[in-house]
Amino acid sequence: MNKQTLLTAAKYVAIGLITLFMLGVVAGGGIFLYQVHKAPALSEKKLVATTSSKIYDSENNLIADLGSEKRVNAATSDIPTDLVRAIVAIEDHRFFNHRGVDSVRILGAFLNNLRRGNRQGGSTLTQQLIKLTYFSTSSADQTLSRKIQEAWLAVQLERKATKQEIITYYVNKVYMSNGNYGMQTAAKSYYGKDLKDLSLAQTALLAGMPQAPNQYDPYTKPEAAKNRRNLVLSEMYKLKYISAEQYEKAVNTPVTDGLQSLKNSASYPAYMDNYLKQVIEQVQEETGYNLLTTGMEVYTNVNRAAQERLWNIYNSNEYVAYPDDELQVASTIIDATTGKVIAQLGARNQASNVSFGTNQAVETNRDWGSTMKPITDYAPAIENGIYTSTATYISDAPYNYPGTTTPVYNWDMRYFGNITIQYALQESRNVPAVKTLEAVGLSKSKKFLSRLGINYPEMVYANAISSNTTKSDRKYGASSEKMAAAYAAFANGGTYYKPQYVSRVVFSDGTSKDFSNQGTTAMKETTAYMMTNMLKTVLTSGTGTNAAISGVYQAGKTGTSNYSDDELAKLTKPYGGSSVVTPDELFVGYTQKYSMAVWTGYTNRLTPVLDDGVKVATDVYRAMMSYLSESGTEDWEMPSGLYRSGNYVFLANATNRYQQNYYNSTSSSILEESSTSSNSQESSTQESSSSSSSSSSSSSTEPSASTSTNSPNNSRNSETPPARNR
């Protein structure tokens, strides 16, 4: 190929590339113009509008009008220079140097993301204001078209408004926690002052809150609030907005300095606070919009009468004899046929002046003990064909956690020999539970639990009787919300429904979104029925007789966690003479219609629940389920593929009526994984009451016992085997 030919080819290639570039420019310009055309109209009315979201109950009655109760707007002249500098320092260093979109900031964010592998936004303060006013914050909505529209409106706003006016819009628009909208409102509420009268430390605190107002709430999250405030001050110092002396004085100021007691000015009943917090979270998760900053109508699944009744059960002595005012309760009630959360409450004697604080009903930082046995051990064993009848025998005999020399103890340090799995569950024996998990295998159990909405970063054999995890993330472990949803699958024949607080949202532009919940198959109908058949005996003859309600068809499981030996020496009140010393006492029960999970304990885990408090969980359940079952309940119908003999249920294809003991104390069976003594241990415990009856219709007399469960050390982590506990 000669030189002339090469030059000709190069010319055509260059022409082609230029053409493609021009076409790309034209196409890009077309897309840009199209998206700009679709962008909402910029309006000052929208920028200064008072955000108000209306929340309705399941019967479309108004519960709350969020945003209407508290708002004091600040004029531009009312905003002090320190606040402007604090906002700019933490949100947009180059605010006064760009015209709505900052190419330098975008490039810097891009390079940072490449270097560190994380995501850093390049939005300006003006763009944040536009997003708060017009768009959702959902990651699903962070599309190219949305970014184009956001940038276009930001540029247009910068043309029409001064920097001071944009700051003013922002200061008055942001949500500041505890029902406060706008920073002037927050200044009045938190400090009883105008913005201009705040100290530097107080100003920095307010400036840092809008990104996560509830997370940086100085009343409920003082440490996080302090760290955020100090970050704002650090950025101000780097930009030379404040001196070293000012910085040192401000960072050493207590975060509580000047805070006054919050006044209750919520526009909704106190009994709705916990539920509304979950509504806000679900709307944010599903739509990307924060209903505290974006006006909308939200239709929820709350049964207002049930929610109020639950509040009264918690906060009066009419239904339950509480040992003291400090014992806490958290519970969730779910419609088992739909997954709709009809009622939820996270604490007794809640402070009425704090909005959307911690909701223990959805927290996974406490151990659910033996209530885990049905879903972790026995249901997956039945589902995987390991047990083909509720009369299958298993040996309750000395036994170690698989792969270790660590013994598994029953609460009473006794062993009953060969017993049916029904009796083992009824009396909450620990050894059969761990043996069952060994037979199932950790991986199969983990998969089964995942189908019920319960996840672990990793499972150990101690999880046969405990929900403790190695990580504190709320997505792991168990809560009243998760347990009610999991047991609901037993109630409805095997379908798992994700807990649903919201049924429908209507946005400010008139468009709407329906929240559907189709459910997924978690287990066979035969598995669900066999589990229900066994769990009925917990209430009729086992550890949960205190939860029984005359004339009501129901099933359930008790649970009790325990302290380690080291923790027992640190308890906050004497426990000598008490037969039960536990940080957590629990109950999960259900009818065909409703599933309810109840946690009881003290906020300080080292304050034990003693004899006089162990019945509270079942008392609360009984009081609430009695109310919900006033119109009567129906018994479960046995599905095809099963047959009954006496009190036991068998798969139709079972080889023999009473199976051999699945494996004895020396069997190794299916060891999928080996757990180490550092992460596998347990103990157990019970819920109270009865039981020393023998299971009728058994070919051998089955002894009686109490219940069990476990809870290794601290809130979530199980590093050493738990001691025996009742």
mmCIF file of N, CA and C in Angstrom, residues 4 7 43 50 103 114 117 152 174 200 226 289 324 356 359 379 471 511 524 545 573 582 609 622 679:
data_model
loop_
_atom_site.group_PDB
_atom_site.id
_atom_site.type_symbol
_atom_site.label_atom_id
_atom_site.label_comp_id
_atom_site.label_asym_id
_atom_site.label_seq_id
_atom_site.Cartn_x
_atom_site.Cartn_y
_atom_site.Cartn_z
ATOM 1 N N GLN A 4 0.076 7.467 -0.860
ATOM 2 C CA GLN A 4 -1.126 8.190 -1.260
ATOM 3 C C GLN A 4 -2.380 7.464 -0.790
ATOM 4 N N LEU A 7 -2.829 8.004 2.883
ATOM 5 C CA LEU A 7 -3.346 9.339 3.181
ATOM 6 C C LEU A 7 -4.843 9.435 2.885
ATOM 7 N N SER A 43 -40.706 27.735 39.727
ATOM 8 C CA SER A 43 -41.651 28.660 40.329
ATOM 9 C C SER A 43 -41.247 28.983 41.758
ATOM 10 N N THR A 50 -44.960 25.666 51.794
ATOM 11 C CA THR A 50 -44.964 24.907 53.028
ATOM 12 C C THR A 50 -45.282 23.455 52.715
ATOM 13 N N SER A 103 -18.659 22.417 37.321
ATOM 14 C CA SER A 103 -17.879 21.429 36.569
ATOM 15 C C SER A 103 -16.661 20.963 37.365
ATOM 16 N N LEU A 114 -13.188 7.264 41.264
ATOM 17 C CA LEU A 114 -12.270 6.341 40.604
ATOM 18 C C LEU A 114 -11.187 5.867 41.565
ATOM 19 N N GLY A 117 -13.184 4.103 44.827
ATOM 20 C CA GLY A 117 -14.184 3.094 44.549
ATOM 21 C C GLY A 117 -15.517 3.325 45.221
ATOM 22 N N TRP A 152 -30.519 21.842 34.618
ATOM 23 C CA TRP A 152 -31.163 22.939 33.885
ATOM 24 C C TRP A 152 -31.907 23.880 34.839
ATOM 25 N N VAL A 174 -35.461 22.916 54.341
ATOM 26 C CA VAL A 174 -34.950 21.648 54.857
ATOM 27 C C VAL A 174 -35.703 21.182 56.100
ATOM 28 N N LEU A 200 -21.625 29.729 67.737
ATOM 29 C CA LEU A 200 -21.015 29.084 66.582
ATOM 30 C C LEU A 200 -21.265 27.575 66.613
ATOM 31 N N LYS A 226 -22.804 15.303 67.499
ATOM 32 C CA LYS A 226 -21.533 15.946 67.826
ATOM 33 C C LYS A 226 -20.504 15.751 66.714
ATOM 34 N N TYR A 289 -38.958 9.613 47.612
ATOM 35 C CA TYR A 289 -39.394 10.897 48.138
ATOM 36 C C TYR A 289 -39.489 10.859 49.658
ATOM 37 N N ASP A 324 -42.676 -2.771 86.734
ATOM 38 C CA ASP A 324 -42.260 -1.399 86.949
ATOM 39 C C ASP A 324 -42.491 -0.617 85.662
ATOM 40 N N PHE A 356 -40.378 10.475 65.898
ATOM 41 C CA PHE A 356 -39.684 9.520 65.034
ATOM 42 C C PHE A 356 -38.319 9.122 65.594
ATOM 43 N N ASN A 359 -37.342 3.076 67.138
ATOM 44 C CA ASN A 359 -38.492 2.189 67.172
ATOM 45 C C ASN A 359 -37.971 0.770 67.383
ATOM 46 N N ALA A 379 -38.850 -26.242 60.823
ATOM 47 C CA ALA A 379 -39.503 -26.042 59.525
ATOM 48 C C ALA A 379 -38.593 -26.417 58.358
ATOM 49 N N LYS A 471 -22.755 -9.085 62.980
ATOM 50 C CA LYS A 471 -22.781 -7.718 62.484
ATOM 51 C C LYS A 471 -24.002 -6.999 63.026
ATOM 52 N N THR A 511 -50.250 12.309 40.273
ATOM 53 C CA THR A 511 -49.913 10.926 39.956
ATOM 54 C C THR A 511 -49.885 10.103 41.245
ATOM 55 N N LYS A 524 -43.666 -25.356 51.668
ATOM 56 C CA LYS A 524 -44.824 -26.117 51.241
ATOM 57 C C LYS A 524 -45.976 -25.921 52.223
ATOM 58 N N THR A 545 -48.480 -21.676 77.797
ATOM 59 C CA THR A 545 -49.881 -21.771 78.214
ATOM 60 C C THR A 545 -50.429 -20.434 78.707
ATOM 61 N N LYS A 573 -29.337 -4.934 88.977
ATOM 62 C CA LYS A 573 -30.166 -5.144 90.155
ATOM 63 C C LYS A 573 -30.020 -6.592 90.611
ATOM 64 N N THR A 582 -33.019 -12.984 82.783
ATOM 65 C CA THR A 582 -32.877 -12.903 81.331
ATOM 66 C C THR A 582 -32.920 -11.460 80.847
ATOM 67 N N VAL A 609 -34.724 -9.091 83.361
ATOM 68 C CA VAL A 609 -36.119 -9.445 83.586
ATOM 69 C C VAL A 609 -36.121 -10.618 84.549
ATOM 70 N N ARG A 622 -51.667 -12.018 74.738
ATOM 71 C CA ARG A 622 -53.016 -12.500 75.034
ATOM 72 C C ARG A 622 -54.034 -11.362 75.044
ATOM 73 N N ASN A 679 -17.757 -19.190 68.083
ATOM 74 C CA ASN A 679 -18.999 -18.622 67.571
ATOM 75 C C ASN A 679 -20.172 -19.550 67.716
#
